[in-house]
CSV table of C-alpha atoms and ligand atoms in Angstrom, one decimal:
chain,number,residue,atom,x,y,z
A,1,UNK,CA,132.5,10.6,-137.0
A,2,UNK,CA,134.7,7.8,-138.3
A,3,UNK,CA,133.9,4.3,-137.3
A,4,UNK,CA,136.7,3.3,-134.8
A,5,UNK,CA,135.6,7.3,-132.9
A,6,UNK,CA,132.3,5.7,-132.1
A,7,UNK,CA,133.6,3.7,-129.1
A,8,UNK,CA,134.9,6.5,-127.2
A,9,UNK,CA,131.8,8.5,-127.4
A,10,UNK,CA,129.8,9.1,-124.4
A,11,UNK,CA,125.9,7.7,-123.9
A,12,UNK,CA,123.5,6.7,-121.6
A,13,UNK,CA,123.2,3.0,-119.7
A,14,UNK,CA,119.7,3.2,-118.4
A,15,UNK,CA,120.2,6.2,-116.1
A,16,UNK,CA,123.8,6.2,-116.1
A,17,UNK,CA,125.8,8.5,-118.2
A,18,UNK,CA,128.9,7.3,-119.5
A,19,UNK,CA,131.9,9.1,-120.9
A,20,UNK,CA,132.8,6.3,-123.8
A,21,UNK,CA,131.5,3.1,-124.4
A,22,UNK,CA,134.4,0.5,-122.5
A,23,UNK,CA,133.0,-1.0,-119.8
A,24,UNK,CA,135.6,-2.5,-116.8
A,25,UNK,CA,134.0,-6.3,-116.6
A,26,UNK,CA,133.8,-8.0,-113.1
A,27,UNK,CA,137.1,-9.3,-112.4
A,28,UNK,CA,137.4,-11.4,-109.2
A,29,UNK,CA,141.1,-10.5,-107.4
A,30,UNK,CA,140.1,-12.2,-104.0
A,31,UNK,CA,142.2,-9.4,-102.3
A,32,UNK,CA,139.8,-8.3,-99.3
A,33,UNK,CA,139.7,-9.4,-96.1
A,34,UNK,CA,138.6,-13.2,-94.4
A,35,UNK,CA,135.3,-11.2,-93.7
A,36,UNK,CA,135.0,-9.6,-97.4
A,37,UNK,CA,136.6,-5.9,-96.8
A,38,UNK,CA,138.6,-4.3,-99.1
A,39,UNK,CA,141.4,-2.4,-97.9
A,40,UNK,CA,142.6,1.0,-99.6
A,41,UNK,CA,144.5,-1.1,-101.4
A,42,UNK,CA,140.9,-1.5,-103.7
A,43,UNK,CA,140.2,2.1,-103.4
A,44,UNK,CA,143.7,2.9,-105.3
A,45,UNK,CA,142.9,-0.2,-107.9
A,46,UNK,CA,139.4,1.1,-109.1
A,47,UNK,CA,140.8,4.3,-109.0
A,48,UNK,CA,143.0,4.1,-111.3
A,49,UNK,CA,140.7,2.3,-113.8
A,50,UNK,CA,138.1,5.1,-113.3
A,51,UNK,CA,138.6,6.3,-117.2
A,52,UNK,CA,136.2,3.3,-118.4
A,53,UNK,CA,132.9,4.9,-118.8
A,54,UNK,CA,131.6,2.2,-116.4
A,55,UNK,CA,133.6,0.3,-113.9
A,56,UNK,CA,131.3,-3.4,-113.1
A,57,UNK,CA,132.9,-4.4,-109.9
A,58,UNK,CA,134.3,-8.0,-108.8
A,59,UNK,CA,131.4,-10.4,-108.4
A,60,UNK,CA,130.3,-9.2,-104.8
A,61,UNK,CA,128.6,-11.5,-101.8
A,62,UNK,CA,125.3,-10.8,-100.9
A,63,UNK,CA,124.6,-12.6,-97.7
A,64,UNK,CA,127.4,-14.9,-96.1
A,65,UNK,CA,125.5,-17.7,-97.3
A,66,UNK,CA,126.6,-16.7,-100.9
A,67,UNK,CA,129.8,-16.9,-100.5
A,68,UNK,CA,132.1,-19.2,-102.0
A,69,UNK,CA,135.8,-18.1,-102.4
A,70,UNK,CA,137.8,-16.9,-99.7
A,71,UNK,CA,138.6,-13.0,-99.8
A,72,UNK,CA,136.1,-12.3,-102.3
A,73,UNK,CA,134.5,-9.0,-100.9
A,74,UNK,CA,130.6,-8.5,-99.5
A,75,UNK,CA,127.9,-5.9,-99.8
A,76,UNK,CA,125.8,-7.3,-96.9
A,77,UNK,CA,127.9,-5.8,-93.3
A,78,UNK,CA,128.2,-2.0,-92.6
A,79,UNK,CA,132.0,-2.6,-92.7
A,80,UNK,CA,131.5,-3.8,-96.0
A,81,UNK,CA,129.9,0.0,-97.3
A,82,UNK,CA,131.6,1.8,-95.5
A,83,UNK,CA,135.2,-0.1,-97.6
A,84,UNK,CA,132.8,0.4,-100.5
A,85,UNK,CA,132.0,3.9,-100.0
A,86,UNK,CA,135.9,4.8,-100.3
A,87,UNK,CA,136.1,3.1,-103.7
A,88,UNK,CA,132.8,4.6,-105.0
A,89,UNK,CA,134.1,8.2,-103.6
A,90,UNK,CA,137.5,7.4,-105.3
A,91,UNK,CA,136.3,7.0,-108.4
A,92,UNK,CA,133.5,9.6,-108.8
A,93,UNK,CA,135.8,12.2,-107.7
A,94,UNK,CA,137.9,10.6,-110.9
A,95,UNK,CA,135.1,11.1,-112.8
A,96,UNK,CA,134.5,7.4,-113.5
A,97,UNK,CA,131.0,5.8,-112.7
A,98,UNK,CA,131.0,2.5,-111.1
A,99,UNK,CA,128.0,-0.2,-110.3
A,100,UNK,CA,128.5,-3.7,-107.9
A,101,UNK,CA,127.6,-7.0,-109.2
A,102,UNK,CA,125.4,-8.7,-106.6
A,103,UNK,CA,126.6,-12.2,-106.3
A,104,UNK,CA,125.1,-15.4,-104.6
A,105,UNK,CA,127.2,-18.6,-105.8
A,106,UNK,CA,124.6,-21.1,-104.9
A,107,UNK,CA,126.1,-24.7,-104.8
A,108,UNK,CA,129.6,-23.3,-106.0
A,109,UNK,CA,130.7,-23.0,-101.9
A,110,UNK,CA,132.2,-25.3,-99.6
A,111,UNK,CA,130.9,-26.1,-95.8
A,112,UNK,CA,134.1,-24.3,-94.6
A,113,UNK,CA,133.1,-21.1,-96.3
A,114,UNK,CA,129.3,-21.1,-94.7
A,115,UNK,CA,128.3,-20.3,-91.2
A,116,UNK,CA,128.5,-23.1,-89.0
A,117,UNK,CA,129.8,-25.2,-91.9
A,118,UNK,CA,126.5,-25.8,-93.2
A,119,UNK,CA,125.4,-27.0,-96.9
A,120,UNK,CA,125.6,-24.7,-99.6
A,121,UNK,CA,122.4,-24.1,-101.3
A,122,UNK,CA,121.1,-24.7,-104.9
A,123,UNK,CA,118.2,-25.7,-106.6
A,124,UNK,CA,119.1,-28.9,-106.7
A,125,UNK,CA,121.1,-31.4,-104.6
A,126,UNK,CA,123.3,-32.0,-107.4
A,127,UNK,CA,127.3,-31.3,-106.7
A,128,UNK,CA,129.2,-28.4,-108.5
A,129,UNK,CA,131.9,-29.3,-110.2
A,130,UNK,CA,135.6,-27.0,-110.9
A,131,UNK,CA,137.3,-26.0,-107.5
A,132,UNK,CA,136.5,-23.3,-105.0
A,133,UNK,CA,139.2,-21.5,-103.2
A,134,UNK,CA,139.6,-21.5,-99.1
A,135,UNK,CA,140.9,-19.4,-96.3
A,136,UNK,CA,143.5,-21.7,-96.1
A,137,UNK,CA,144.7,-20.6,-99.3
A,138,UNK,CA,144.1,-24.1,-100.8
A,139,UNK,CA,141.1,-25.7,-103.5
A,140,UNK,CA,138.8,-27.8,-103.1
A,141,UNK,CA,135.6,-29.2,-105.1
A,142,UNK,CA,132.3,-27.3,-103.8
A,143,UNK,CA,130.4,-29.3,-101.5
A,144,UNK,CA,127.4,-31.0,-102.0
A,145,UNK,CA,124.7,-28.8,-101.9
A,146,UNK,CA,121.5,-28.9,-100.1
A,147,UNK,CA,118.1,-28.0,-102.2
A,148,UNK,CA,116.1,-24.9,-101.0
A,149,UNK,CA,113.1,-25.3,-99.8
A,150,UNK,CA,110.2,-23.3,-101.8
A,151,UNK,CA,109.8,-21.6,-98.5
A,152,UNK,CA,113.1,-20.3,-98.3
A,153,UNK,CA,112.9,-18.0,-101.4
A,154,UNK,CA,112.0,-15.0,-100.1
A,155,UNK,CA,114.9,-15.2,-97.9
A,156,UNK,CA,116.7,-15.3,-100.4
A,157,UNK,CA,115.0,-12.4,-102.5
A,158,UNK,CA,115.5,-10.6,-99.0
A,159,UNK,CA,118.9,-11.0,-99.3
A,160,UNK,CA,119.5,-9.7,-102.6
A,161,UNK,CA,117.1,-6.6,-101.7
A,162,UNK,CA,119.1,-5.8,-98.7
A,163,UNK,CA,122.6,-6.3,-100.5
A,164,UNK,CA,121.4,-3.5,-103.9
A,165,UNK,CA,120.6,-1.1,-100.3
A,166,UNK,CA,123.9,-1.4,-99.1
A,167,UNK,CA,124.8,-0.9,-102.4
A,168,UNK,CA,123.0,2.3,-102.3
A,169,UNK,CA,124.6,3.5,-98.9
A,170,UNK,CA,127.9,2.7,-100.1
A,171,UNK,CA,127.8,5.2,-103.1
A,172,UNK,CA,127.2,2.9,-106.3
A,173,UNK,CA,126.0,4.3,-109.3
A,174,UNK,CA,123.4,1.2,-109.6
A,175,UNK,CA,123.8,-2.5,-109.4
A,176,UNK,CA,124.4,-5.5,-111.6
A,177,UNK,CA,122.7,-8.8,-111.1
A,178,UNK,CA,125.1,-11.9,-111.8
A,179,UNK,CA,123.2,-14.4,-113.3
A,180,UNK,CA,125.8,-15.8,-115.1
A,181,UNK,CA,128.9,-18.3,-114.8
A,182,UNK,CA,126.5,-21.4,-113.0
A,183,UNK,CA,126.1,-19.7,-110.0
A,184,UNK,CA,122.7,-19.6,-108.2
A,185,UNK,CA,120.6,-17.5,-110.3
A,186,UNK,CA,121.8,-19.1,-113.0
A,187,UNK,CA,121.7,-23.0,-111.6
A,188,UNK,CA,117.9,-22.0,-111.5
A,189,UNK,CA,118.0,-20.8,-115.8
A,190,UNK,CA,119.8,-24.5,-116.6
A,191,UNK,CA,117.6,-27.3,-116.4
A,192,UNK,CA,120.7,-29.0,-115.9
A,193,UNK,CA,121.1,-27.9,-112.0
A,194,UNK,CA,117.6,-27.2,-111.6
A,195,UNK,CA,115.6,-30.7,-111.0
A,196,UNK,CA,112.7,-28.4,-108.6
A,197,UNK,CA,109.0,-29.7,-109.1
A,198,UNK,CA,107.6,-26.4,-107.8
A,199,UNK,CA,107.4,-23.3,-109.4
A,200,UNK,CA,110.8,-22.7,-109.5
A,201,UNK,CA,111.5,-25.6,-111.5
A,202,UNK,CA,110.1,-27.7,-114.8
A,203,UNK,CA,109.1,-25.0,-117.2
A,204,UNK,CA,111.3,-22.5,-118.7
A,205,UNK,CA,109.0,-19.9,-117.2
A,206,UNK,CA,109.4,-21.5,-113.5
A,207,UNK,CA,112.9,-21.9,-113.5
A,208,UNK,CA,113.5,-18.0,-115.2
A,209,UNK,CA,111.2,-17.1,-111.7
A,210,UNK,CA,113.8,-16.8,-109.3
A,211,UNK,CA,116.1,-14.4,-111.3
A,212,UNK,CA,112.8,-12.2,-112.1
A,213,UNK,CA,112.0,-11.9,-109.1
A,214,UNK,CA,115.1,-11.6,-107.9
A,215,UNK,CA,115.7,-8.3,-110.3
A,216,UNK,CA,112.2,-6.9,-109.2
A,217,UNK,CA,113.2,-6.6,-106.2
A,218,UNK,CA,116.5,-5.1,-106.4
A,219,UNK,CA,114.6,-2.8,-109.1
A,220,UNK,CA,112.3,-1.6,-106.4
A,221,UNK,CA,115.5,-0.5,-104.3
A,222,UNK,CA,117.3,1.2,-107.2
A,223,UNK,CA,114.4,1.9,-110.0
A,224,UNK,CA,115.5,-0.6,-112.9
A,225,UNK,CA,117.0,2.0,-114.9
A,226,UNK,CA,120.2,1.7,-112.5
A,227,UNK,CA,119.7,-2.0,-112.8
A,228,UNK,CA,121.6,-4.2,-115.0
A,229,UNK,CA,121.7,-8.2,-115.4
A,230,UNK,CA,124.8,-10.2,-116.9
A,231,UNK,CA,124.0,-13.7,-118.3
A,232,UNK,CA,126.3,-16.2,-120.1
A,233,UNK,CA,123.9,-18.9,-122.2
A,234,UNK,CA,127.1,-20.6,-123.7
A,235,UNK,CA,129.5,-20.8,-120.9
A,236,UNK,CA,130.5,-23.7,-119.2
A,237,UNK,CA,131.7,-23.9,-115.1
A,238,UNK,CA,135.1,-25.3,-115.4
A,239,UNK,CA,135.1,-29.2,-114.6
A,240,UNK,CA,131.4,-29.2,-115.2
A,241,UNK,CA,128.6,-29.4,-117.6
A,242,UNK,CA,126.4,-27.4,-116.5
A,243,UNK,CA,124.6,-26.1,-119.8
A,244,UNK,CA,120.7,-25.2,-120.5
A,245,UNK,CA,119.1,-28.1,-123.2
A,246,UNK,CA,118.2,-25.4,-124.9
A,247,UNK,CA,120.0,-21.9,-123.9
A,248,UNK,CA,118.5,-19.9,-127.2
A,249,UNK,CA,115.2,-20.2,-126.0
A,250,UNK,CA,115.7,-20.1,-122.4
A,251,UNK,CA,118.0,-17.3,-122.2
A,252,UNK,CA,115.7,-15.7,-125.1
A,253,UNK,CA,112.8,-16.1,-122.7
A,254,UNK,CA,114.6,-14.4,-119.7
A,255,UNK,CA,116.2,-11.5,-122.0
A,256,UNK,CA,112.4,-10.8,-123.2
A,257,UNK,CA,110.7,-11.1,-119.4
A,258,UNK,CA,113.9,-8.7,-117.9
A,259,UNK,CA,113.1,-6.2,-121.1
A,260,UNK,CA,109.7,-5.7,-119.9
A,261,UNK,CA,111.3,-4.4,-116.5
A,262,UNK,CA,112.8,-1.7,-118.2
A,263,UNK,CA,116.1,-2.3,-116.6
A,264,UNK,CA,119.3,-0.3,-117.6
A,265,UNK,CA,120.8,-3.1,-119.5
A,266,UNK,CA,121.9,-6.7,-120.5
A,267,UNK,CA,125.5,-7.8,-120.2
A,268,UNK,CA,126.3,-11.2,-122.1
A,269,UNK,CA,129.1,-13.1,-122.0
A,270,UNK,CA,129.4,-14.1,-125.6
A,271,UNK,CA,130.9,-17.7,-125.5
A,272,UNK,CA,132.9,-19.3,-122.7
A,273,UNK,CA,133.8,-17.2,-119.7
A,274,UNK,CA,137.7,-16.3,-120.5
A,275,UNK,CA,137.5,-17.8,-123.5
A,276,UNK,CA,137.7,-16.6,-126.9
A,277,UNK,CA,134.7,-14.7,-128.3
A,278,UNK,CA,132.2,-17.0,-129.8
A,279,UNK,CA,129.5,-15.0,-130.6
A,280,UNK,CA,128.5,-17.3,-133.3
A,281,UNK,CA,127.8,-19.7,-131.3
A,282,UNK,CA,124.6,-18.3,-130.0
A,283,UNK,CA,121.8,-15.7,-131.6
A,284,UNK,CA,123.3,-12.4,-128.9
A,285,UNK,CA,121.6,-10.0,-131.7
A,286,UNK,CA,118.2,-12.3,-131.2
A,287,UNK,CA,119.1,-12.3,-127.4
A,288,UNK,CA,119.5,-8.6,-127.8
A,289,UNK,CA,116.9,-8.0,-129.5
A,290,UNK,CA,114.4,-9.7,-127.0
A,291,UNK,CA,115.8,-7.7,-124.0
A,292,UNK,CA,115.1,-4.2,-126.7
A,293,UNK,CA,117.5,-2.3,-124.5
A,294,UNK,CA,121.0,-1.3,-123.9
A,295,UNK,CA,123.1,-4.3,-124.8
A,296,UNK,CA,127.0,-4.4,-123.2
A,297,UNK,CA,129.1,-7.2,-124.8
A,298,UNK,CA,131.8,-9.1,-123.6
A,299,UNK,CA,134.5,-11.4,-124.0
A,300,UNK,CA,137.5,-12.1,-125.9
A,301,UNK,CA,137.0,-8.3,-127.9
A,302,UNK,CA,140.1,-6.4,-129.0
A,303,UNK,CA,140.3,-3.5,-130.5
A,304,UNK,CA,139.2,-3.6,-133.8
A,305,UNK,CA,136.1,-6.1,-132.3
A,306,UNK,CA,135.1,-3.6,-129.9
A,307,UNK,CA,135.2,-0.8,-132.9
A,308,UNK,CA,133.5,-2.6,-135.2
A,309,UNK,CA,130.5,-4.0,-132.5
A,310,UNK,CA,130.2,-0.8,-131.3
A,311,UNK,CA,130.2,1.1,-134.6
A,312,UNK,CA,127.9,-1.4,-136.5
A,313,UNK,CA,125.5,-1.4,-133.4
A,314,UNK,CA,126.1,-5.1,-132.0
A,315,UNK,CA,126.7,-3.5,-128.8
A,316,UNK,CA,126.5,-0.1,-127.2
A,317,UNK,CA,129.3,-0.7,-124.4
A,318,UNK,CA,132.2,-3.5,-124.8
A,319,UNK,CA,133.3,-4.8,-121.4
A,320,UNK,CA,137.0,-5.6,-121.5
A,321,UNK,CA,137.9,-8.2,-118.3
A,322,UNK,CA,141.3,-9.3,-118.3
A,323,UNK,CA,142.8,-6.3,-120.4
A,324,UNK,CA,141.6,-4.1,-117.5
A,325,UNK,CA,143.8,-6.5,-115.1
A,326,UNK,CA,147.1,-5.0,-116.5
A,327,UNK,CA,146.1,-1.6,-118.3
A,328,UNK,CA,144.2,0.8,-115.9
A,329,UNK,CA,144.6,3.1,-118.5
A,330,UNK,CA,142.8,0.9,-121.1
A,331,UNK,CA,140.3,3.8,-122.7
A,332,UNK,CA,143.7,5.7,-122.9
A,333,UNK,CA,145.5,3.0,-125.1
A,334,UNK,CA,142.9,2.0,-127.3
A,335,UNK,CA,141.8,5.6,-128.3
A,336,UNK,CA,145.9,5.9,-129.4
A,337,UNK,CA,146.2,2.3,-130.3
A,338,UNK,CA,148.8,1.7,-128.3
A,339,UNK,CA,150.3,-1.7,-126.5
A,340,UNK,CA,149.2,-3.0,-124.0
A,341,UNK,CA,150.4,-4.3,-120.7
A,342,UNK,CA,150.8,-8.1,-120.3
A,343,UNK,CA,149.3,-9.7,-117.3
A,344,UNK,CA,150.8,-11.7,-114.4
A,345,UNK,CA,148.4,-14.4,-114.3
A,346,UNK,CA,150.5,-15.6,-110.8
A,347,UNK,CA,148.8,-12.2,-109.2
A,348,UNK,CA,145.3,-12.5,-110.5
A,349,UNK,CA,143.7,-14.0,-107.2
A,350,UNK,CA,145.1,-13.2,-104.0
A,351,UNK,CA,148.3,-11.1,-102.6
A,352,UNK,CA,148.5,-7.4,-102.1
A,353,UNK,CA,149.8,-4.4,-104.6
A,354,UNK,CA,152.3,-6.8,-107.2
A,355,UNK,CA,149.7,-6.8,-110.1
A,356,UNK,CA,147.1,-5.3,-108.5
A,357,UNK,CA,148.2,-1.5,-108.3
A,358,UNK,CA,151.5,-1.6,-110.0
A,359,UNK,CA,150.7,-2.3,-113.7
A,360,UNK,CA,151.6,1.5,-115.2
A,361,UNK,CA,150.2,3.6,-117.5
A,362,UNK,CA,151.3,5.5,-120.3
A,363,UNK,CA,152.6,8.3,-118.0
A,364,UNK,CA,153.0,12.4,-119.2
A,365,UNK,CA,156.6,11.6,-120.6
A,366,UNK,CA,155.2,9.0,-123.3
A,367,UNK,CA,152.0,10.9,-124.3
A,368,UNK,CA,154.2,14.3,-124.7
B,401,8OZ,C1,137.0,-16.2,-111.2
B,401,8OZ,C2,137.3,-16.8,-110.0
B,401,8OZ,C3,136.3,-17.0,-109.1
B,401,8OZ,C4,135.0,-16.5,-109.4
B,401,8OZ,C5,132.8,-15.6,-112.3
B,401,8OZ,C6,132.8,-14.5,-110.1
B,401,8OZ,O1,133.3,-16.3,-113.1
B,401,8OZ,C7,133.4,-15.3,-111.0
B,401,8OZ,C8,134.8,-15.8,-110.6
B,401,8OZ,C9,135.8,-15.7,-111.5
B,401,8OZ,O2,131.7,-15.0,-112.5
């Protein structure tokens, strides 16, 4: 096998069997409903992106309480699996595979977006910045957050276990924990956003608690081999500066605490989230190598990046986010080396079909 062959050769995630080694990364398109359902308009989207060998899903609400941008879909209502189940049904019958990211945005909400207009919640009481997007189609700076109370964690474990259950009942092939990207897994990691004196705060081992416990649970659900986690050590919220003091060895710590669960693998954004890669910016082999399981890289790869990660073992998949925005048929061009589509960045969040549905693939005509 020659080295740029590697990456469309099948394997195994965990429990998952996967055709070829591109992974679809969570892309958020804010196309579902004001209560987070998709229309069919999702099942004919994922559909025709069901050639990756594992489609991640759009970062996906867990409880109402986790929400924070208007039309991003749930996994929490039974309206919400039974939109799901047509997607998971489209693309198994395509033949792709397909696994939700279970999403809580912590402090990254706004009062509007909450029940009652309450507080979002974080760690800390210490305000988001960047801009969260409304029902009223407009932006606005996350409110300020309210801290959790130590008793309230389970509720929020509780959460997250009853989401990766829906997540079963709809049809997914497993789940993927986001605890990336400052949200509220992740505003735990950072000692930045988390200022807690109890044992979800201070030490590197109280503050990696949460998301451990967190991923036991939804383990217990799923068995962790249908688990996966994405973390992003070196990426900044936009508007914010919202880093660990020292990401290497809190990130390292996590990696080596989430390998012991035997979960089906790690997904790290490598460098700034939609930014170019920066993978030398951080130790991912010695993240990696902590976690001593399936490793899925992303961000900022190209071709000849995801060849050469994937043929000199860096990675075993390559997630690919906004490539898979305007090629659906992404596995198809890189095994020919072909163009690919460029995106409409107007359509990425929000509308309907207009660069959604409509990008096209290389059709019979032009693979004849
Ligand atoms: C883009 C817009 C809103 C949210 C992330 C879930 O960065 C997101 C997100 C991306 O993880």
């Amino acid at each position: 096998m020659t080295a740029d062959q590697a990456l469309f050769q099948p394997t195994k995630i965990g429990a998952i069997d996967v055709a070829n080694r591109v992974a679809m990364a969570p892309l958020t398109r804010s196309r579902a409903d004001m209560a987070g359902v998709h229309s069919d308009l999702a099942v004919q989207y994922y559909r025709q992106r069901a050639t990756a060998g594992l489609i991640i899903t759009e970062a996906t609400n867990i409880s109402r309480q986790g929400r924070g941008y208007a039309f991003t879909p749930g996994i929490y209502t039974d309206a919400h699996v039974a939109a799901w189940r047509r997607v998971t049904d489209a693309v198994h019958q395509a033949g792709g595979k397909i696994v939700t990211q279970l999403w809580h945005v912590g402090r990254m909400s706004h009062v509007s977006l909450q029940e009652n207009g309450a507080a979002p919640v974080a760690p800390s009481a210490i305000q988001a910045g960047e801009l969260v997007f409304l029902e009223s189609q407009t932006q606005a700076p996350p409110s300020m957050p309210r801290a959790l109370e130590t008793d309230e964690i389970p509720g929020i474990i509780a959460d997250y276990r009853h989401a990766a259950l829906m997540a079963k009942h709809a049809g997914f092939d497993g789940v993927e924990v986001h605890a990336a990207n400052s949200y509220l897994l992740d505003q735990f990691i950072r000692d930045s956003t988390n200022r807690r004196t109890d044992r979800y705060g201070g030490s590197v081992e109280n503050r990696t608690r949460l998301p451990v416990e967190v991923i036991t649970a939804v383990s217990e659900v799923w068995g962790s081999d249908r688990v996966g986690v994405r973390l992003s050590p070196m990426s900044r919220a936009v508007g914010d500066t919202s880093l660990d003091s020292n990401p290497q060895a809190t990130y390292g710590h996590l990696a080596r605490e989430l390998g012991k669960l035997g979960l089906g693998y790690l997904h790290a954004i490598e460098g700034q989230t939609r930014g170019a890669n920066a993978a030398a910016a951080f130790d991912y082999k010695a993240l990696h190598a902590a976690f001593g399981g399936r490793y899925i890289a992303n961000n900022g790869y190209d071709r000849q990046l995801a060849i050469d990660a994937v043929a000199s073992n860096h990675a075993d998949m390559i997630a690919f986010g906004q490539p898979y925005i305007g090629n659906p048929d992404l596995v198809d061009r890189l095994r020919r080396n072909m163009a690919l589509n460029e995106n409409d960045k107007s359509t990425f969040y929000g509308g309907g079909a207009k660069g959604y549905t409509d990008y096209p693939s290389l059709g019979a005509t032009v693979r004849a």
